[in-house]
């Protein structure tokens, strides 16, 4: 009895959607997910519905499969190919209701085995000797290197983030080497998907930065075209971040909040990101209009 | 006897409640992998990083302990005399090792 009530409530809640955005669909998806009945999930773990917008290139299908399997069961994938927002919003709420009514949802696309086999050596099955080295589950442990800030010997962790990371522009695959949360090296593995000029709209750009600051309600408000009541939020962006053409990240956010378009010369991403903390780096990327970011990433990728 | 029954009953209740509330982590292998927006890691996620306020908190505790013991010491210093002075000297010598260590780690280099 209690369970049926909970399920009925869950069906009426905003549908948690994780969006995998393809070429040319960024602006539409960002506008769609501000609708009252939809909730933009920050991780696949929070989501029940995977929204695949647009035609994804075949190179990102593996990433999509990994993402799909990270959604908890029951889950549904919806493909959104045409531009009608009303129709897709209706499909999403219907899909959520079907899941709450006990639909089985989709199975895993990848095998339920670890990506690498366990190859432990040592008396406790650990990788190597003591706390260093070894390859548990086939993945090497992070080894030390000089810290970029004060030269301490700290572990370097290398990973690729994207193409569907919510804090990065859709399509961008960034290979980063981190020490703690400080980026030591960054390289572009795949440039962001091409987006129409609409993605540079001031409201959308401002909303991306506000979302990174944790102000989702403010971001939704800005996208819906209503004025932001808390104008002081620009103070949350540190001064002097990504200074290009005499504007830093905070200046660009204030310009966007005053509905002014910002144009910047594409910077060298591989030089811009190292040395900054992860949160700063994400603000730096969000403070560049998508068109400039795409050109910058393509230049870095080609180099 | 009554106390034993209450203790056992309460313990059993706590265990049952903990088992009932324990979240089920029945995640599959893809779900157990770190969430990187579709990306893959090169390395195991276990890593060591520098807890930067660590040396600062060491310095704070060194001076705080010093003051904590100096107050009662000042009360008995006159009656105890040279013995109390020697004891405080030893105590400060031990604490100053921590401060010297912090100095080597660069706590006093203010930026």
GROMACS .gro file of C-alpha atoms in nm:
model
  414
    1UNK     CA    1   0.000   0.000   0.000
    2UNK     CA    2   0.273   0.241   0.099
    3UNK     CA    3   0.473   0.136  -0.204
    4UNK     CA    4   0.190   0.214  -0.446
    5UNK     CA    5   0.163   0.562  -0.295
    6UNK     CA    6   0.537   0.615  -0.332
    7UNK     CA    7   0.524   0.498  -0.693
    8UNK     CA    8   0.232   0.731  -0.766
    9UNK     CA    9   0.429   1.021  -0.619
   10UNK     CA   10   0.737   0.924  -0.818
   11UNK     CA   11   0.534   0.922  -1.139
   12UNK     CA   12   0.418   1.278  -1.069
   13UNK     CA   13   0.768   1.410  -0.990
   14UNK     CA   14   0.968   1.591  -1.257
   15UNK     CA   15   1.118   1.331  -1.491
   16UNK     CA   16   1.494   1.298  -1.427
   17UNK     CA   17   1.655   1.318  -1.771
   18UNK     CA   18   2.022   1.277  -1.858
   19UNK     CA   19   2.090   1.430  -2.196
   20UNK     CA   20   2.345   1.297  -2.443
   21UNK     CA   21   2.358   1.589  -2.683
   22UNK     CA   22   2.462   1.539  -3.044
   23UNK     CA   23   2.574   1.782  -3.315
   24UNK     CA   24   2.359   2.093  -3.349
   25UNK     CA   25   2.116   2.017  -3.066
   26UNK     CA   26   2.274   2.186  -2.762
   27UNK     CA   27   2.050   2.496  -2.753
   28UNK     CA   28   1.730   2.297  -2.806
   29UNK     CA   29   1.810   2.046  -2.533
   30UNK     CA   30   1.909   2.318  -2.288
   31UNK     CA   31   1.581   2.497  -2.351
   32UNK     CA   32   1.381   2.173  -2.331
   33UNK     CA   33   1.518   2.073  -1.991
   34UNK     CA   34   1.400   2.396  -1.826
   35UNK     CA   35   1.037   2.291  -1.874
   36UNK     CA   36   0.855   2.242  -1.543
   37UNK     CA   37   0.791   1.867  -1.577
   38UNK     CA   38   1.153   1.781  -1.656
   39UNK     CA   39   1.457   1.770  -1.435
   40UNK     CA   40   1.810   1.784  -1.568
   41UNK     CA   41   2.000   1.505  -1.389
   42UNK     CA   42   2.363   1.584  -1.313
   43UNK     CA   43   2.474   1.220  -1.322
   44UNK     CA   44   2.333   0.907  -1.486
   45UNK     CA   45   2.283   0.767  -1.136
   46UNK     CA   46   2.012   1.032  -1.075
   47UNK     CA   47   1.838   0.973  -1.406
   48UNK     CA   48   1.569   0.736  -1.527
   49UNK     CA   49   1.558   0.853  -1.887
   50UNK     CA   50   1.849   0.891  -2.128
   51UNK     CA   51   1.768   1.148  -2.393
   52UNK     CA   52   1.979   1.107  -2.706
   53UNK     CA   53   1.939   1.425  -2.908
   54UNK     CA   54   2.050   1.434  -3.268
   55UNK     CA   55   2.261   1.202  -3.478
   56UNK     CA   56   2.566   1.096  -3.281
   57UNK     CA   57   2.880   1.020  -3.480
   58UNK     CA   58   2.978   0.653  -3.466
   59UNK     CA   59   3.296   0.742  -3.274
   60UNK     CA   60   3.090   0.833  -2.965
   61UNK     CA   61   2.866   0.525  -2.960
   62UNK     CA   62   3.094   0.335  -2.720
   63UNK     CA   63   3.076   0.627  -2.480
   64UNK     CA   64   2.697   0.630  -2.516
   65UNK     CA   65   2.679   0.260  -2.429
   66UNK     CA   66   2.888   0.314  -2.116
   67UNK     CA   67   2.663   0.603  -2.019
   68UNK     CA   68   2.347   0.399  -2.084
   69UNK     CA   69   2.461   0.119  -1.855
   70UNK     CA   70   2.537   0.366  -1.575
   71UNK     CA   71   2.169   0.462  -1.547
   72UNK     CA   72   2.005   0.258  -1.271
   73UNK     CA   73   1.729   0.018  -1.366
   74UNK     CA   74   1.457   0.058  -1.478
   75UNK     CA   75   1.564   0.298  -1.750
   76UNK     CA   76   1.452   0.411  -2.093
   77UNK     CA   77   1.639   0.565  -2.383
   78UNK     CA   78   1.454   0.818  -2.597
   79UNK     CA   79   1.589   0.942  -2.927
   80UNK     CA   80   1.499   1.297  -3.022
   81UNK     CA   81   1.548   1.366  -3.390
   82UNK     CA   82   1.290   1.629  -3.482
   83UNK     CA   83   1.264   1.969  -3.320
   84UNK     CA   84   0.920   1.960  -3.159
   85UNK     CA   85   0.965   2.027  -2.785
   86UNK     CA   86   0.602   1.962  -2.692
   87UNK     CA   87   0.612   1.611  -2.840
   88UNK     CA   88   0.941   1.506  -2.677
   89UNK     CA   89   0.835   1.645  -2.338
   90UNK     CA   90   0.519   1.436  -2.364
   91UNK     CA   91   0.719   1.127  -2.464
   92UNK     CA   92   0.948   1.175  -2.162
   93UNK     CA   93   0.665   1.202  -1.910
   94UNK     CA   94   0.489   0.903  -2.068
   95UNK     CA   95   0.809   0.701  -2.049
   96UNK     CA   96   0.855   0.789  -1.680
   97UNK     CA   97   0.497   0.689  -1.606
   98UNK     CA   98   0.551   0.358  -1.786
   99UNK     CA   99   0.863   0.292  -1.576
  100UNK     CA  100   0.671   0.372  -1.257
  101UNK     CA  101   0.391   0.138  -1.367
  102UNK     CA  102   0.644  -0.145  -1.366
  103UNK     CA  103   0.782  -0.151  -1.719
  104UNK     CA  104   1.093  -0.366  -1.731
  105UNK     CA  105   1.314  -0.102  -1.891
  106UNK     CA  106   1.622  -0.173  -2.096
  107UNK     CA  107   1.897  -0.428  -2.038
  108UNK     CA  108   2.268  -0.355  -2.022
  109UNK     CA  109   2.439  -0.295  -2.355
  110UNK     CA  110   2.782  -0.393  -2.224
  111UNK     CA  111   2.874  -0.720  -2.054
  112UNK     CA  112   2.851  -0.725  -1.675
  113UNK     CA  113   3.221  -0.805  -1.630
  114UNK     CA  114   3.496  -0.570  -1.512
  115UNK     CA  115   3.669  -0.386  -1.793
  116UNK     CA  116   3.994  -0.547  -1.684
  117UNK     CA  117   4.046  -0.875  -1.503
  118UNK     CA  118   4.170  -0.885  -1.145
  119UNK     CA  119   4.543  -0.952  -1.145
  120UNK     CA  120   4.644  -0.903  -0.786
  121UNK     CA  121   4.984  -1.002  -0.658
  122UNK     CA  122   5.109  -0.972  -0.304
  123UNK     CA  123   4.982  -1.127   0.017
  124UNK     CA  124   4.658  -0.926   0.029
  125UNK     CA  125   4.583  -0.934  -0.342
  126UNK     CA  126   4.701  -0.577  -0.378
  127UNK     CA  127   4.881  -0.465  -0.690
  128UNK     CA  128   5.244  -0.418  -0.607
  129UNK     CA  129   5.471  -0.370  -0.311
  130UNK     CA  130   5.348  -0.168  -0.017
  131UNK     CA  131   5.135   0.124  -0.132
  132UNK     CA  132   5.300   0.169  -0.471
  133UNK     CA  133   5.250   0.032  -0.818
  134UNK     CA  134   5.076  -0.280  -0.938
  135UNK     CA  135   4.779  -0.317  -1.166
  136UNK     CA  136   4.463  -0.409  -0.972
  137UNK     CA  137   4.186  -0.495  -1.220
  138UNK     CA  138   4.435  -0.444  -1.501
  139UNK     CA  139   4.455  -0.072  -1.437
  140UNK     CA  140   4.785   0.069  -1.311
  141UNK     CA  141   4.788   0.261  -0.985
  142UNK     CA  142   4.860   0.632  -1.013
  143UNK     CA  143   5.230   0.702  -0.964
  144UNK     CA  144   5.394   1.014  -0.829
  145UNK     CA  145   5.520   1.313  -1.023
  146UNK     CA  146   5.614   1.670  -0.942
  147UNK     CA  147   5.321   1.887  -0.841
  148UNK     CA  148   5.277   2.187  -1.071
  149UNK     CA  149   5.226   2.430  -0.782
  150UNK     CA  150   5.494   2.358  -0.524
  151UNK     CA  151   5.695   2.062  -0.648
  152UNK     CA  152   5.565   1.806  -0.395
  153UNK     CA  153   5.568   1.447  -0.522
  154UNK     CA  154   5.201   1.364  -0.571
  155UNK     CA  155   5.004   1.098  -0.760
  156UNK     CA  156   4.914   1.175  -1.120
  157UNK     CA  157   4.578   1.043  -1.237
  158UNK     CA  158   4.508   1.037  -1.610
  159UNK     CA  159   4.159   1.003  -1.748
  160UNK     CA  160   3.944   1.101  -2.041
  161UNK     CA  161   3.628   1.299  -1.963
  162UNK     CA  162   3.346   1.330  -2.212
  163UNK     CA  163   3.191   1.336  -2.469
  164UNK     CA  164   2.872   1.347  -2.261
  165UNK     CA  165   3.001   1.497  -1.937
  166UNK     CA  166   2.743   1.750  -1.813
  167UNK     CA  167   3.004   2.014  -1.723
  168UNK     CA  168   3.179   1.999  -2.062
  169UNK     CA  169   3.038   2.111  -2.396
  170UNK     CA  170   2.877   1.814  -2.575
  171UNK     CA  171   3.124   1.614  -2.781
  172UNK     CA  172   3.441   1.741  -2.615
  173UNK     CA  173   3.667   1.460  -2.496
  174UNK     CA  174   3.935   1.601  -2.271
  175UNK     CA  175   4.228   1.390  -2.158
  176UNK     CA  176   4.341   1.533  -1.827
  177UNK     CA  177   4.616   1.444  -1.584
  178UNK     CA  178   4.515   1.544  -1.234
  179UNK     CA  179   4.699   1.574  -0.905
  180UNK     CA  180   4.422   1.594  -0.652
  181UNK     CA  181   4.194   1.844  -0.824
  182UNK     CA  182   4.471   2.037  -1.000
  183UNK     CA  183   4.502   1.986  -1.375
  184UNK     CA  184   4.865   1.917  -1.471
  185UNK     CA  185   4.813   1.835  -1.836
  186UNK     CA  186   4.516   1.865  -2.065
  187UNK     CA  187   4.475   1.767  -2.427
  188UNK     CA  188   4.177   1.758  -2.658
  189UNK     CA  189   4.099   1.407  -2.784
  190UNK     CA  190   3.784   1.507  -2.972
  191UNK     CA  191   3.652   1.854  -3.046
  192UNK     CA  192   3.297   1.950  -2.939
  193UNK     CA  193   3.019   1.880  -3.185
  194UNK     CA  194   2.938   2.168  -3.419
  195UNK     CA  195   2.651   2.380  -3.287
  196UNK     CA  196   2.443   2.646  -3.462
  197UNK     CA  197   2.487   3.013  -3.367
  198UNK     CA  198   2.186   2.981  -3.135
  199UNK     CA  199   2.407   2.799  -2.881
  200UNK     CA  200   2.598   3.127  -2.830
  201UNK     CA  201   2.281   3.302  -2.706
  202UNK     CA  202   2.367   3.507  -2.394
  203UNK     CA  203   2.097   3.343  -2.181
  204UNK     CA  204   2.221   2.990  -2.258
  205UNK     CA  205   2.586   3.080  -2.197
  206UNK     CA  206   2.503   3.249  -1.867
  207UNK     CA  207   2.290   2.952  -1.763
  208UNK     CA  208   2.581   2.711  -1.820
  209UNK     CA  209   2.801   2.908  -1.582
  210UNK     CA  210   2.521   2.944  -1.325
  211UNK     CA  211   2.464   2.567  -1.336
  212UNK     CA  212   2.834   2.511  -1.259
  213UNK     CA  213   2.793   2.743  -0.960
  214UNK     CA  214   2.511   2.517  -0.838
  215UNK     CA  215   2.238   2.772  -0.915
  216UNK     CA  216   2.005   2.554  -1.124
  217UNK     CA  217   1.692   2.753  -1.045
  218UNK     CA  218   1.867   3.076  -1.147
  219UNK     CA  219   1.989   2.909  -1.468
  220UNK     CA  220   1.635   2.797  -1.557
  221UNK     CA  221   1.508   3.149  -1.486
  222UNK     CA  222   1.765   3.307  -1.715
  223UNK     CA  223   1.688   3.065  -1.999
  224UNK     CA  224   1.315   3.136  -1.968
  225UNK     CA  225   1.402   3.502  -2.029
  226UNK     CA  226   1.319   3.638  -1.686
  227UNK     CA  227   1.563   3.872  -1.509
  228UNK     CA  228   1.799   3.724  -1.254
  229UNK     CA  229   1.710   3.859  -0.912
  230UNK     CA  230   2.045   3.786  -0.748
  231UNK     CA  231   2.271   3.999  -0.964
  232UNK     CA  232   2.561   3.950  -0.722
  233UNK     CA  233   2.617   3.589  -0.837
  234UNK     CA  234   2.893   3.711  -1.069
  235UNK     CA  235   3.100   3.755  -0.752
  236UNK     CA  236   3.115   3.376  -0.719
  237UNK     CA  237   3.342   3.359  -1.025
  238UNK     CA  238   3.702   3.441  -0.930
  239UNK     CA  239   3.865   3.745  -1.085
  240UNK     CA  240   4.124   3.702  -1.356
  241UNK     CA  241   4.007   3.358  -1.472
  242UNK     CA  242   4.083   3.295  -1.841
  243UNK     CA  243   4.165   3.654  -1.931
  244UNK     CA  244   4.127   3.679  -2.310
  245UNK     CA  245   4.084   4.005  -2.507
  246UNK     CA  246   4.078   4.205  -2.178
  247UNK     CA  247   3.775   4.019  -2.041
  248UNK     CA  248   3.791   3.752  -1.774
  249UNK     CA  249   3.533   3.487  -1.694
  250UNK     CA  250   3.347   3.715  -1.454
  251UNK     CA  251   3.323   3.997  -1.711
  252UNK     CA  252   3.184   3.754  -1.968
  253UNK     CA  253   2.923   3.625  -1.722
  254UNK     CA  254   2.810   3.981  -1.640
  255UNK     CA  255   2.789   4.061  -2.011
  256UNK     CA  256   2.578   3.752  -2.074
  257UNK     CA  257   2.351   3.835  -1.782
  258UNK     CA  258   2.296   4.177  -1.943
  259UNK     CA  259   2.198   3.990  -2.265
  260UNK     CA  260   2.507   4.095  -2.456
  261UNK     CA  261   2.678   3.855  -2.694
  262UNK     CA  262   3.044   3.790  -2.625
  263UNK     CA  263   3.304   3.714  -2.889
  264UNK     CA  264   3.653   3.605  -2.795
  265UNK     CA  265   3.947   3.482  -2.994
  266UNK     CA  266   3.982   3.103  -2.958
  267UNK     CA  267   4.244   3.038  -2.689
  268UNK     CA  268   4.498   2.756  -2.671
  269UNK     CA  269   4.321   2.508  -2.446
  270UNK     CA  270   4.629   2.296  -2.375
  271UNK     CA  271   4.797   2.607  -2.230
  272UNK     CA  272   4.488   2.756  -2.063
  273UNK     CA  273   4.379   2.468  -1.842
  274UNK     CA  274   4.693   2.329  -1.672
  275UNK     CA  275   4.757   2.474  -1.328
  276UNK     CA  276   4.392   2.545  -1.253
  277UNK     CA  277   4.174   2.346  -1.021
  278UNK     CA  278   3.901   2.131  -1.170
  279UNK     CA  279   3.620   2.368  -1.068
  280UNK     CA  280   3.808   2.667  -1.213
  281UNK     CA  281   3.882   2.480  -1.534
  282UNK     CA  282   3.515   2.397  -1.582
  283UNK     CA  283   3.425   2.765  -1.525
  284UNK     CA  284   3.692   2.864  -1.778
  285UNK     CA  285   3.543   2.631  -2.042
  286UNK     CA  286   3.188   2.746  -1.965
  287UNK     CA  287   3.297   3.111  -1.986
  288UNK     CA  288   3.389   3.068  -2.354
  289UNK     CA  289   3.106   3.084  -2.607
  290UNK     CA  290   3.063   2.743  -2.779
  291UNK     CA  291   3.170   2.877  -3.119
  292UNK     CA  292   3.506   2.997  -2.982
  293UNK     CA  293   3.550   2.675  -2.785
  294UNK     CA  294   3.487   2.459  -3.093
  295UNK     CA  295   3.742   2.654  -3.297
  296UNK     CA  296   3.994   2.639  -3.010
  297UNK     CA  297   3.947   2.265  -2.964
  298UNK     CA  298   3.977   2.196  -3.337
  299UNK     CA  299   4.300   2.394  -3.352
  300UNK     CA  300   4.438   2.206  -3.049
  301UNK     CA  301   4.325   1.872  -3.185
  302UNK     CA  302   4.494   1.929  -3.519
  303UNK     CA  303   4.820   2.040  -3.353
  304UNK     CA  304   1.858  -0.940   3.460
  305UNK     CA  305   1.622  -0.670   3.340
  306UNK     CA  306   1.920  -0.455   3.232
  307UNK     CA  307   2.068  -0.744   3.031
  308UNK     CA  308   1.736  -0.799   2.851
  309UNK     CA  309   1.711  -0.428   2.770
  310UNK     CA  310   2.071  -0.421   2.640
  311UNK     CA  311   2.026  -0.736   2.429
  312UNK     CA  312   1.689  -0.622   2.299
  313UNK     CA  313   1.824  -0.278   2.208
  314UNK     CA  314   2.129  -0.431   2.037
  315UNK     CA  315   1.911  -0.670   1.836
  316UNK     CA  316   1.683  -0.382   1.739
  317UNK     CA  317   1.980  -0.172   1.625
  318UNK     CA  318   2.123  -0.459   1.417
  319UNK     CA  319   1.789  -0.531   1.251
  320UNK     CA  320   1.731  -0.162   1.180
  321UNK     CA  321   2.081  -0.122   1.034
  322UNK     CA  322   2.029  -0.426   0.810
  323UNK     CA  323   1.691  -0.298   0.698
  324UNK     CA  324   1.821   0.051   0.614
  325UNK     CA  325   2.147  -0.061   0.455
  326UNK     CA  326   2.152   0.054   0.094
  327UNK     CA  327   2.178  -0.224  -0.161
  328UNK     CA  328   2.482  -0.158  -0.379
  329UNK     CA  329   2.387  -0.415  -0.640
  330UNK     CA  330   2.560  -0.225  -0.917
  331UNK     CA  331   2.676  -0.390  -1.236
  332UNK     CA  332   3.034  -0.365  -1.363
  333UNK     CA  333   2.962  -0.064  -1.590
  334UNK     CA  334   2.793   0.113  -1.296
  335UNK     CA  335   3.089   0.045  -1.070
  336UNK     CA  336   3.319   0.228  -1.313
  337UNK     CA  337   3.375   0.598  -1.242
  338UNK     CA  338   3.133   0.837  -1.412
  339UNK     CA  339   3.330   1.033  -1.669
  340UNK     CA  340   3.054   1.123  -1.912
  341UNK     CA  341   3.135   0.824  -2.130
  342UNK     CA  342   3.512   0.855  -2.095
  343UNK     CA  343   3.745   0.587  -1.962
  344UNK     CA  344   4.016   0.615  -1.696
  345UNK     CA  345   4.375   0.507  -1.755
  346UNK     CA  346   4.438   0.435  -1.391
  347UNK     CA  347   4.291   0.296  -1.077
  348UNK     CA  348   4.098   0.562  -0.889
  349UNK     CA  349   4.291   0.513  -0.564
  350UNK     CA  350   4.540   0.795  -0.534
  351UNK     CA  351   4.722   1.009  -0.280
  352UNK     CA  352   4.694   1.385  -0.281
  353UNK     CA  353   4.824   1.654  -0.052
  354UNK     CA  354   4.593   1.771   0.222
  355UNK     CA  355   4.719   2.127   0.214
  356UNK     CA  356   4.582   2.265   0.546
  357UNK     CA  357   4.765   1.979   0.721
  358UNK     CA  358   5.087   2.165   0.809
  359UNK     CA  359   4.886   2.471   0.916
  360UNK     CA  360   4.676   2.264   1.156
  361UNK     CA  361   4.996   2.111   1.295
  362UNK     CA  362   5.125   2.459   1.379
  363UNK     CA  363   4.792   2.556   1.533
  364UNK     CA  364   4.788   2.252   1.759
  365UNK     CA  365   5.150   2.310   1.866
  366UNK     CA  366   5.077   2.664   1.987
  367UNK     CA  367   4.737   2.574   2.128
  368UNK     CA  368   4.879   2.293   2.343
  369UNK     CA  369   5.150   2.530   2.463
  370UNK     CA  370   4.893   2.782   2.589
  371UNK     CA  371   4.667   2.511   2.732
  372UNK     CA  372   4.940   2.389   2.967
  373UNK     CA  373   5.095   2.726   3.038
  374UNK     CA  374   4.790   2.852   3.228
  375UNK     CA  375   4.787   2.581   3.502
  376UNK     CA  376   5.168   2.588   3.500
  377UNK     CA  377   5.172   2.963   3.575
  378UNK     CA  378   4.944   2.901   3.876
  379UNK     CA  379   5.183   2.650   4.040
  380UNK     CA  380   5.513   2.799   3.915
  381UNK     CA  381   5.580   3.013   4.221
  382UNK     CA  382   5.529   2.725   4.469
  383UNK     CA  383   5.710   2.458   4.259
  384UNK     CA  384   6.004   2.674   4.151
  385UNK     CA  385   6.292   2.542   3.937
  386UNK     CA  386   6.136   2.196   3.894
  387UNK     CA  387   5.834   2.344   3.715
  388UNK     CA  388   6.064   2.553   3.495
  389UNK     CA  389   6.257   2.241   3.387
  390UNK     CA  390   5.935   2.052   3.312
  391UNK     CA  391   5.800   2.334   3.098
  392UNK     CA  392   6.137   2.354   2.922
  393UNK     CA  393   6.114   1.986   2.823
  394UNK     CA  394   5.753   2.027   2.711
  395UNK     CA  395   5.836   2.328   2.494
  396UNK     CA  396   6.137   2.146   2.346
  397UNK     CA  397   5.910   1.861   2.227
  398UNK     CA  398   5.653   2.101   2.082
  399UNK     CA  399   5.919   2.308   1.907
  400UNK     CA  400   6.020   1.998   1.709
  401UNK     CA  401   5.675   2.014   1.551
  402UNK     CA  402   5.717   2.383   1.480
  403UNK     CA  403   6.062   2.322   1.325
  404UNK     CA  404   5.910   2.050   1.107
  405UNK     CA  405   5.640   2.295   0.998
  406UNK     CA  406   5.908   2.553   0.921
  407UNK     CA  407   6.083   2.303   0.696
  408UNK     CA  408   5.749   2.236   0.521
  409UNK     CA  409   5.720   2.609   0.455
  410UNK     CA  410   5.431   2.714   0.681
  411UNK     CA  411   5.592   3.050   0.751
  412UNK     CA  412   5.621   3.141   0.383
  413UNK     CA  413   5.313   3.361   0.362
  414UNK     CA  414   5.186   3.446   0.018
   0.00000   0.00000   0.00000
